PDB file of N, CA and C in Angstrom:
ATOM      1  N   UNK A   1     -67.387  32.961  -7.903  1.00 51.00           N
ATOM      2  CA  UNK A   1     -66.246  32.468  -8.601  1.00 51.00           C
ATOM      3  C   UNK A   1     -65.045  32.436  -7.662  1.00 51.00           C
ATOM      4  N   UNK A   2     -64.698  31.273  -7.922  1.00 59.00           N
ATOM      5  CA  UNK A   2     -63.378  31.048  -6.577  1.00 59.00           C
ATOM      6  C   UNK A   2     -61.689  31.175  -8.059  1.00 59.00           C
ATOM      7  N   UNK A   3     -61.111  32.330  -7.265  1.00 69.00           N
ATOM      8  CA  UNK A   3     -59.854  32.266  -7.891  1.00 69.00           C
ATOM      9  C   UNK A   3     -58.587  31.246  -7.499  1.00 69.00           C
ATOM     10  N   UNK A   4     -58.169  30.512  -8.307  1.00 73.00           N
ATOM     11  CA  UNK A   4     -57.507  29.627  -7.877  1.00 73.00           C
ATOM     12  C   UNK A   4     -55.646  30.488  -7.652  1.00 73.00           C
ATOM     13  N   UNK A   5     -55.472  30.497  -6.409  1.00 76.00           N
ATOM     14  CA  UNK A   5     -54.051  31.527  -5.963  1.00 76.00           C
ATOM     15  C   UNK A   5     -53.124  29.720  -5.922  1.00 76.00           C
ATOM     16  N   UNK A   6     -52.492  29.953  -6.638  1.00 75.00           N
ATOM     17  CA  UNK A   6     -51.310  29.030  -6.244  1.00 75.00           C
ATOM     18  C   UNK A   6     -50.044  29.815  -5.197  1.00 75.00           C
ATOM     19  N   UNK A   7     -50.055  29.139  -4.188  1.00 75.00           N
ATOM     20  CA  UNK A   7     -49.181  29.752  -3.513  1.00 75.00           C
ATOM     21  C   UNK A   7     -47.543  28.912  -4.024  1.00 75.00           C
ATOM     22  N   UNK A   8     -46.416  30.152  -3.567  1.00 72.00           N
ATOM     23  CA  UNK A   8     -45.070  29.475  -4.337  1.00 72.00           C
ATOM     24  C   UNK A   8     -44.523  28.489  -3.329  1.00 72.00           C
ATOM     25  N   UNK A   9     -44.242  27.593  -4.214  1.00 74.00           N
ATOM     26  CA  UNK A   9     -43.321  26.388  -3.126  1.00 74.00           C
ATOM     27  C   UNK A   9     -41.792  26.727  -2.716  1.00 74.00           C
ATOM     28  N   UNK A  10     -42.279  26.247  -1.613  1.00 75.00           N
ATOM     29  CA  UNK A  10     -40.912  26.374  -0.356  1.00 75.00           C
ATOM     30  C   UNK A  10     -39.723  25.260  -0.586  1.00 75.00           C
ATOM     31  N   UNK A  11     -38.887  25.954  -1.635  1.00 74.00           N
ATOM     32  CA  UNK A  11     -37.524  24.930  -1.566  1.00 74.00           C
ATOM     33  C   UNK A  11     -36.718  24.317  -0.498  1.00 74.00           C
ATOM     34  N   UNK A  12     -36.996  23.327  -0.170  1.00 77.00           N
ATOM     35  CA  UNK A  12     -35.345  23.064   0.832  1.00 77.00           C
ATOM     36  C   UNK A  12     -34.313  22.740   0.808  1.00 77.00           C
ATOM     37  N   UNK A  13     -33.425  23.218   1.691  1.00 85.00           N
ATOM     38  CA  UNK A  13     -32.161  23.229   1.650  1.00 85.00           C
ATOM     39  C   UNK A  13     -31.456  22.023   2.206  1.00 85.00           C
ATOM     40  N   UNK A  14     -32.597  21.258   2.400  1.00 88.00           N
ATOM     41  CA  UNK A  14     -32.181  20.057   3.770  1.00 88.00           C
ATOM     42  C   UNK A  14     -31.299  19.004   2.468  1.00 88.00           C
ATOM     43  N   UNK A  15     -31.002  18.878   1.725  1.00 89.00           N
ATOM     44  CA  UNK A  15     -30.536  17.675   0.799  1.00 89.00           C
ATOM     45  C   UNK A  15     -29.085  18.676   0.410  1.00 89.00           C
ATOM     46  N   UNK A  16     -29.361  19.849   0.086  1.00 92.00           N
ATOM     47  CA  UNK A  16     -27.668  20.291  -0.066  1.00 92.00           C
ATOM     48  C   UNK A  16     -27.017  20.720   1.058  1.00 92.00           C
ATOM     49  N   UNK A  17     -27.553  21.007   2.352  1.00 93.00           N
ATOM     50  CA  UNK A  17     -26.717  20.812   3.318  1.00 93.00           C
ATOM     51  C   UNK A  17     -26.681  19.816   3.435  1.00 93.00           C
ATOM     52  N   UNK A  18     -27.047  18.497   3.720  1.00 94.00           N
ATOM     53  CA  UNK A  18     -26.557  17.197   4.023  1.00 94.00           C
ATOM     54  C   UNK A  18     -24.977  17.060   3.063  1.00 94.00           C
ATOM     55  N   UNK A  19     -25.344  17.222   1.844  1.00 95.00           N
ATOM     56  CA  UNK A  19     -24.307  17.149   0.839  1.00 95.00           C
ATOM     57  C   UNK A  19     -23.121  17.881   1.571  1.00 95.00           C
ATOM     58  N   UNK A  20     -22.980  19.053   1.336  1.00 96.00           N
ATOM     59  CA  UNK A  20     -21.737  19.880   1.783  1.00 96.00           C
ATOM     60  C   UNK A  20     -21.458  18.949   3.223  1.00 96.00           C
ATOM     61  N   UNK A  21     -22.564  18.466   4.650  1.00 97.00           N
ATOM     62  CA  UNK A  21     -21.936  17.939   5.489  1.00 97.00           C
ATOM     63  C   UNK A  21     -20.759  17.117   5.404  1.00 97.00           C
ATOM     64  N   UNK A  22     -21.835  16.314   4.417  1.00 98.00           N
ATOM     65  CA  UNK A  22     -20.964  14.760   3.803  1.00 98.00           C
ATOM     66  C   UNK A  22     -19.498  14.989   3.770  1.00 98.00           C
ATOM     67  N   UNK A  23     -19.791  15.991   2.467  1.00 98.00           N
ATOM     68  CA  UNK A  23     -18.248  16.697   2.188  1.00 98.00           C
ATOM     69  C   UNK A  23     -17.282  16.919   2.859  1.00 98.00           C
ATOM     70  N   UNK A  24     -17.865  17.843   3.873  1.00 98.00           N
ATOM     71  CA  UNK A  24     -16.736  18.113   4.733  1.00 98.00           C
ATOM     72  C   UNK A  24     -16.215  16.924   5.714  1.00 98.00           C
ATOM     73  N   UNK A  25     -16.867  15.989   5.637  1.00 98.00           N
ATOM     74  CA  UNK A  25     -16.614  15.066   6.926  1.00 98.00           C
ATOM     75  C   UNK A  25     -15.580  14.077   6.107  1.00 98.00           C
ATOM     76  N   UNK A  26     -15.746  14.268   5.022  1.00 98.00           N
ATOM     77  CA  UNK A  26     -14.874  12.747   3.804  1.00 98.00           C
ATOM     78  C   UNK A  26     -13.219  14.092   3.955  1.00 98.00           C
ATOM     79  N   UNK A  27     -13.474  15.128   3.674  1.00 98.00           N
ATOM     80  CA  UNK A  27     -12.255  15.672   3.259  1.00 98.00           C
ATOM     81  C   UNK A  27     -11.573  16.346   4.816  1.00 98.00           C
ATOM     82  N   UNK A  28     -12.475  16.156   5.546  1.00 97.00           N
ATOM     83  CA  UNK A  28     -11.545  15.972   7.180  1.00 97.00           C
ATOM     84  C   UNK A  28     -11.218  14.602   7.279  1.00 97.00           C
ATOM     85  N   UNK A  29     -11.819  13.662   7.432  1.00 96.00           N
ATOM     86  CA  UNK A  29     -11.196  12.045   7.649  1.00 96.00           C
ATOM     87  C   UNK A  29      -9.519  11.770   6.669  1.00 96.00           C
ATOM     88  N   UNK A  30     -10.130  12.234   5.174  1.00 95.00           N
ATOM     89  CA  UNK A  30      -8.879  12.323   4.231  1.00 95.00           C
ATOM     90  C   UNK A  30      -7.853  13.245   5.009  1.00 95.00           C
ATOM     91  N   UNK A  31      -7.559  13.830   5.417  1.00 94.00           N
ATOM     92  CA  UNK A  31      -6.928  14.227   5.916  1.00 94.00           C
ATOM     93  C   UNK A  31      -6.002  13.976   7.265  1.00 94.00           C
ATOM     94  N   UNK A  32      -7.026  13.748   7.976  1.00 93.00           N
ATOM     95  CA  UNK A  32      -6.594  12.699   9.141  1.00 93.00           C
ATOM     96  C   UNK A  32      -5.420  11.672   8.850  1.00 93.00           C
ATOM     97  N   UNK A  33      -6.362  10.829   7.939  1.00 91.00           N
ATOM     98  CA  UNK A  33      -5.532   9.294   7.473  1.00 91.00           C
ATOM     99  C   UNK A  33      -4.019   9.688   6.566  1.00 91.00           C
ATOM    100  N   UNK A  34      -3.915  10.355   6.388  1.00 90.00           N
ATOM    101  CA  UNK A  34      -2.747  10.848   5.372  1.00 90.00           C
ATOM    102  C   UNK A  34      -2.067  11.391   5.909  1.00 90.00           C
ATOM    103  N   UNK A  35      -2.364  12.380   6.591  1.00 88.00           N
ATOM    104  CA  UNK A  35      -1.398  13.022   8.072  1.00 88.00           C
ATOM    105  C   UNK A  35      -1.081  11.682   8.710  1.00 88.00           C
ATOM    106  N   UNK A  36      -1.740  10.569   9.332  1.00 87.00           N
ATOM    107  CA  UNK A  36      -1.348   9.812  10.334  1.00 87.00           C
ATOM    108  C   UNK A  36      -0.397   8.543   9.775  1.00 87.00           C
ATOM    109  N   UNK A  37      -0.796   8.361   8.331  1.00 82.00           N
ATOM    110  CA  UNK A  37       0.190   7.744   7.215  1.00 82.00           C
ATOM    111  C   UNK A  37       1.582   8.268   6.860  1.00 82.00           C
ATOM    112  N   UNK A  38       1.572   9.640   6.630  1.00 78.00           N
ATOM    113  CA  UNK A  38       3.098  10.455   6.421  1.00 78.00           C
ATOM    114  C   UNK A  38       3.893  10.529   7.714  1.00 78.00           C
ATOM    115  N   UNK A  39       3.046  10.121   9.392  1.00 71.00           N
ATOM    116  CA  UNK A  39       4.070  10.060   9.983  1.00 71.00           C
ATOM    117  C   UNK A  39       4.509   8.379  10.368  1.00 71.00           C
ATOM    118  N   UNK A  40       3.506   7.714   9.700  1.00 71.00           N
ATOM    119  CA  UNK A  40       3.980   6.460   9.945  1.00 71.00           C
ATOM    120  C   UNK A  40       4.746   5.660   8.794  1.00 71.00           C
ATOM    121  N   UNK A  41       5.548   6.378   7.985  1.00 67.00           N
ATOM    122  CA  UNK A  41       6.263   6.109   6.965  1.00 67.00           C
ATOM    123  C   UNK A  41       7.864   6.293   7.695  1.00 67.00           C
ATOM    124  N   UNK A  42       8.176   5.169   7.472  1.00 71.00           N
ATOM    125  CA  UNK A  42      10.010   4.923   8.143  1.00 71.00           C
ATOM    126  C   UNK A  42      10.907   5.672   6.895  1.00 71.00           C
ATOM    127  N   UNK A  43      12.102   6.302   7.190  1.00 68.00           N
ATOM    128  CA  UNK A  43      12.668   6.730   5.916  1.00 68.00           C
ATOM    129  C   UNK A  43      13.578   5.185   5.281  1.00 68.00           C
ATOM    130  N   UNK A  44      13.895   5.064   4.281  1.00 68.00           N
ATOM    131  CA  UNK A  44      14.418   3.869   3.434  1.00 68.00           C
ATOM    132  C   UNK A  44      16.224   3.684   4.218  1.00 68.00           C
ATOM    133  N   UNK A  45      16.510   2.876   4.759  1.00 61.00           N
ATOM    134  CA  UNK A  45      17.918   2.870   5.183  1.00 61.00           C
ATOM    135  C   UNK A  45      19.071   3.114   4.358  1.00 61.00           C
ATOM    136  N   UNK A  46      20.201   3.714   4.469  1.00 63.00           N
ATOM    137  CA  UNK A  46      20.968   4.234   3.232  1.00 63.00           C
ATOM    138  C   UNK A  46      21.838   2.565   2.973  1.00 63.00           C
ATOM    139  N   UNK A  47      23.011   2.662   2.253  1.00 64.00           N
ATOM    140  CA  UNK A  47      23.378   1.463   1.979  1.00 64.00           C
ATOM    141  C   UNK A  47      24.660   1.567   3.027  1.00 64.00           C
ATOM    142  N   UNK A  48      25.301   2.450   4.015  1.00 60.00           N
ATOM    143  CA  UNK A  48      25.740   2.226   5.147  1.00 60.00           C
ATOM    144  C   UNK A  48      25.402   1.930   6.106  1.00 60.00           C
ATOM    145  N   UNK A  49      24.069   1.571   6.092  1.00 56.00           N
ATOM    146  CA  UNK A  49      23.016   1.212   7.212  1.00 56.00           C
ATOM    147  C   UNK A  49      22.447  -0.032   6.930  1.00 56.00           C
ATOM    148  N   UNK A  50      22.840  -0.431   5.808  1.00 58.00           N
ATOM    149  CA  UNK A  50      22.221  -1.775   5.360  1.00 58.00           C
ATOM    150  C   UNK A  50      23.339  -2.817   5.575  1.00 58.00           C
ATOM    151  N   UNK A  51      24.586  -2.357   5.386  1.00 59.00           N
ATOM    152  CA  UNK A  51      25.624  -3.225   5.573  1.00 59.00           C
ATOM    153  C   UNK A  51      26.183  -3.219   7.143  1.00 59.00           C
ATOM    154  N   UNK A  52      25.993  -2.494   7.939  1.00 59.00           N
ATOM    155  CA  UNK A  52      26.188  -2.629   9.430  1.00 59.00           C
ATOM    156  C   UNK A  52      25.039  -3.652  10.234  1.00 59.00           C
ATOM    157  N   UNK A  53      23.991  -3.324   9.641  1.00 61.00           N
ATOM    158  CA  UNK A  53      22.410  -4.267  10.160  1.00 61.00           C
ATOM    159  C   UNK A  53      22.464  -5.823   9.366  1.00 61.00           C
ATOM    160  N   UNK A  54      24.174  -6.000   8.779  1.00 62.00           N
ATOM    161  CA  UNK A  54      24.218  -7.609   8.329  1.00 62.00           C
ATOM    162  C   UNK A  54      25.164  -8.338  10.182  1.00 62.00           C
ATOM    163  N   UNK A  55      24.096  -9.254  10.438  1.00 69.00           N
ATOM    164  CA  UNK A  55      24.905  -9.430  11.206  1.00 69.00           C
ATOM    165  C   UNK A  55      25.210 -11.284  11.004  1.00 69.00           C
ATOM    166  N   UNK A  56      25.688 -11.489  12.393  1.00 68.00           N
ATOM    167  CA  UNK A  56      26.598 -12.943  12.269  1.00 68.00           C
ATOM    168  C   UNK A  56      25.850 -13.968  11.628  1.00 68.00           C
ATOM    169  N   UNK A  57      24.246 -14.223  12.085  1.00 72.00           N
ATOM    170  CA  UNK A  57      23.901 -14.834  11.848  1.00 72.00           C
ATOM    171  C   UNK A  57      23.011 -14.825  10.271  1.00 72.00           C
ATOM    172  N   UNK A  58      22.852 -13.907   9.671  1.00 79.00           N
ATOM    173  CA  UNK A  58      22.280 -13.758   8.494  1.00 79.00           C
ATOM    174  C   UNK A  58      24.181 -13.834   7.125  1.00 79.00           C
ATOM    175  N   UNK A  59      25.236 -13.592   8.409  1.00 79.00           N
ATOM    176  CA  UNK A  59      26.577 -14.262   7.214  1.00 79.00           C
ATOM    177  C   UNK A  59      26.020 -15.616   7.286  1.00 79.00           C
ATOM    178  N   UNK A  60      25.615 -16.110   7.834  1.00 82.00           N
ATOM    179  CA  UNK A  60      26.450 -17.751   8.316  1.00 82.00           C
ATOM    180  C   UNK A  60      25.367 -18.719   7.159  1.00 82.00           C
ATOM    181  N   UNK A  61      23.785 -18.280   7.166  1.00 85.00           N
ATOM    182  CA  UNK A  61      22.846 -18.310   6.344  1.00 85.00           C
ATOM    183  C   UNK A  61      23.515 -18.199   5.034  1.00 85.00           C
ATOM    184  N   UNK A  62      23.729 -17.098   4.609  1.00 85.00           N
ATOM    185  CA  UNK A  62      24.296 -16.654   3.224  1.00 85.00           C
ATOM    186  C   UNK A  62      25.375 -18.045   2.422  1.00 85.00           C
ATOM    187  N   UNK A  63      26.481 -17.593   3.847  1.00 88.00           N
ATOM    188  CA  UNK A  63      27.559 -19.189   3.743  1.00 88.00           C
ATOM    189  C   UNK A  63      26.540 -20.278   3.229  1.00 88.00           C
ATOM    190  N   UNK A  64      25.779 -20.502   3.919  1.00 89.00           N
ATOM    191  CA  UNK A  64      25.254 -21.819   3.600  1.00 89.00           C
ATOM    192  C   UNK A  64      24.420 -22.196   2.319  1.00 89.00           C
ATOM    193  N   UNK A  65      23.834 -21.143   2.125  1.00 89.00           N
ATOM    194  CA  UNK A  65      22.893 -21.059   0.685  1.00 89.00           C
ATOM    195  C   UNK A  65      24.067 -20.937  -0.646  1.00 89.00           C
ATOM    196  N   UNK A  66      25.227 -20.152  -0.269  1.00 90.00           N
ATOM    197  CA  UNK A  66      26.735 -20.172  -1.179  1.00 90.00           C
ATOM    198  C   UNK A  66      27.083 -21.860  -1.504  1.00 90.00           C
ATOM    199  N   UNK A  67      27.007 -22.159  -0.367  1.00 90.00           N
ATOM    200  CA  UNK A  67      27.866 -23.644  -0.502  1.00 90.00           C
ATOM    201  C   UNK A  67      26.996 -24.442  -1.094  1.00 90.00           C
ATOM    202  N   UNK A  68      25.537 -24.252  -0.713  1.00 89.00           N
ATOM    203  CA  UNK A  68      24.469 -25.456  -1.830  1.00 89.00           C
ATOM    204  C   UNK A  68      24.539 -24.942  -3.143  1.00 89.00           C
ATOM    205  N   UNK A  69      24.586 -23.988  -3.750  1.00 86.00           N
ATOM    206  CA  UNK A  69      24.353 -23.655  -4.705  1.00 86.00           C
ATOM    207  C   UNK A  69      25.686 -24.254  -5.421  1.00 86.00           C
ATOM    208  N   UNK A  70      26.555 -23.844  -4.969  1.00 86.00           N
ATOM    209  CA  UNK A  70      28.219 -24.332  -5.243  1.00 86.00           C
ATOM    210  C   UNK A  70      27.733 -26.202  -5.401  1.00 86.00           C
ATOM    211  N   UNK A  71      27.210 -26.366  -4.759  1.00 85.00           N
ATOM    212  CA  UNK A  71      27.301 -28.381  -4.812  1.00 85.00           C
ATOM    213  C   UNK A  71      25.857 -28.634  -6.002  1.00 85.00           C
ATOM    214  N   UNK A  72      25.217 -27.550  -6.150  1.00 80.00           N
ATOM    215  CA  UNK A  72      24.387 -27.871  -7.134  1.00 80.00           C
ATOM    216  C   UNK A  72      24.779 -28.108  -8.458  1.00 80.00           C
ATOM    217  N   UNK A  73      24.038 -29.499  -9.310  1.00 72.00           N
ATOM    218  CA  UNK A  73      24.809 -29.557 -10.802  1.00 72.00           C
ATOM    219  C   UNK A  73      23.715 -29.076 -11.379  1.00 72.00           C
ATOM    220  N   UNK A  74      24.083 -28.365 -12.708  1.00 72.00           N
ATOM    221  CA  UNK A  74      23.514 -27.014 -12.916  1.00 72.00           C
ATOM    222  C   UNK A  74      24.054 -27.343 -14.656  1.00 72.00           C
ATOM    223  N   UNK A  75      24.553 -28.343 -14.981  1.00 70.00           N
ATOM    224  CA  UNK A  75      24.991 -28.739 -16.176  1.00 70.00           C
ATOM    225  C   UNK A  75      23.732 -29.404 -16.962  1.00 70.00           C
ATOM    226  N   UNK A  76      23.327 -28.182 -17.751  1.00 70.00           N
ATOM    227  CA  UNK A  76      21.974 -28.423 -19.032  1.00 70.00           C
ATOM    228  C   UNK A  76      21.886 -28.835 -20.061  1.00 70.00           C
ATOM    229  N   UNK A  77      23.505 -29.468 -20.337  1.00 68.00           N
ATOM    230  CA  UNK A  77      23.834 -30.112 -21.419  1.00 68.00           C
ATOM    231  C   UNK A  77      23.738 -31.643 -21.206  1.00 68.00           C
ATOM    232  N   UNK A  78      23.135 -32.480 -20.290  1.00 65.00           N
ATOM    233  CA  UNK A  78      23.085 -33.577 -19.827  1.00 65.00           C
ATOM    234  C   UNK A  78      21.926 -33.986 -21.106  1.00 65.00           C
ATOM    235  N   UNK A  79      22.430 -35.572 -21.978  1.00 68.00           N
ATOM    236  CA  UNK A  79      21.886 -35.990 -22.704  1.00 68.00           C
ATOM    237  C   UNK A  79      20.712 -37.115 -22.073  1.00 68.00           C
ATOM    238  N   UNK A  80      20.020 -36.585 -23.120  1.00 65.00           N
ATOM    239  CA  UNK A  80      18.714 -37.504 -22.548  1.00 65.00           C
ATOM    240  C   UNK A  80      18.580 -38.941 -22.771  1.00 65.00           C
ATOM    241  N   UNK A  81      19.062 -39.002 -23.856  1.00 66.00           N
ATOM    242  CA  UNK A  81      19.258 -41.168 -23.875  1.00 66.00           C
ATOM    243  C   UNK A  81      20.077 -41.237 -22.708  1.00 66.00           C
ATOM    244  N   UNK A  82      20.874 -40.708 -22.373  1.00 69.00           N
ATOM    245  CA  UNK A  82      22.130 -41.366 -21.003  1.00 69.00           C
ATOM    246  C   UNK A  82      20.793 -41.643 -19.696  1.00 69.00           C
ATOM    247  N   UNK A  83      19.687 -40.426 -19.787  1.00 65.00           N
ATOM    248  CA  UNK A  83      19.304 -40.974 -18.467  1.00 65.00           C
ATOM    249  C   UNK A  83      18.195 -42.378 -18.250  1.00 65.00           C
ATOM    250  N   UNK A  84      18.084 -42.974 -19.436  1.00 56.00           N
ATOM    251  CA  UNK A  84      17.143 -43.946 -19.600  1.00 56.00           C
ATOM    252  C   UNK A  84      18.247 -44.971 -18.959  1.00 56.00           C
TER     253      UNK A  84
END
């Protein structure tokens, strides 16, 4: 008579270390990119810094977009039989 011995199976670990690798490699990269993002963020210019950085040529622009708008007719009360 042959006794049948089941011997116990050998779990591996090879699929949850991969996991934790994974892990650690996503939440070092995250880290990286966010560090290298927070120093590549400019601070917002205050509004004394916005009005010194107007210079000659962005007045002269302005002037000019002032004055078309000024020559634009803009009167919405214009009757519609008149334009036939």
């Amino acid at each position: 008579m042959e006794e049948n011995i089941v011997e116990p199976e050998k779990k591996s670990n090879g699929a949850f270390i991969g996991l934790v690798i994974i892990i650690i490699i996503l939440i070092v990269g995250g880290i990286y990119i966010w560090m290298s993002n927070k120093n590549a963020v400019k601070p917002i210019p205050t509004t004394q810094e916005q009005s010194t950085a107007l210079t000659d040529q962005d007045s002269a622009v302005l002037d000019a977009l002032e004055q078309e708008l000024n020559a634009t007719d803009t009167d919405i009360d214009v009757n519609v039989n008149s334009i036939n």
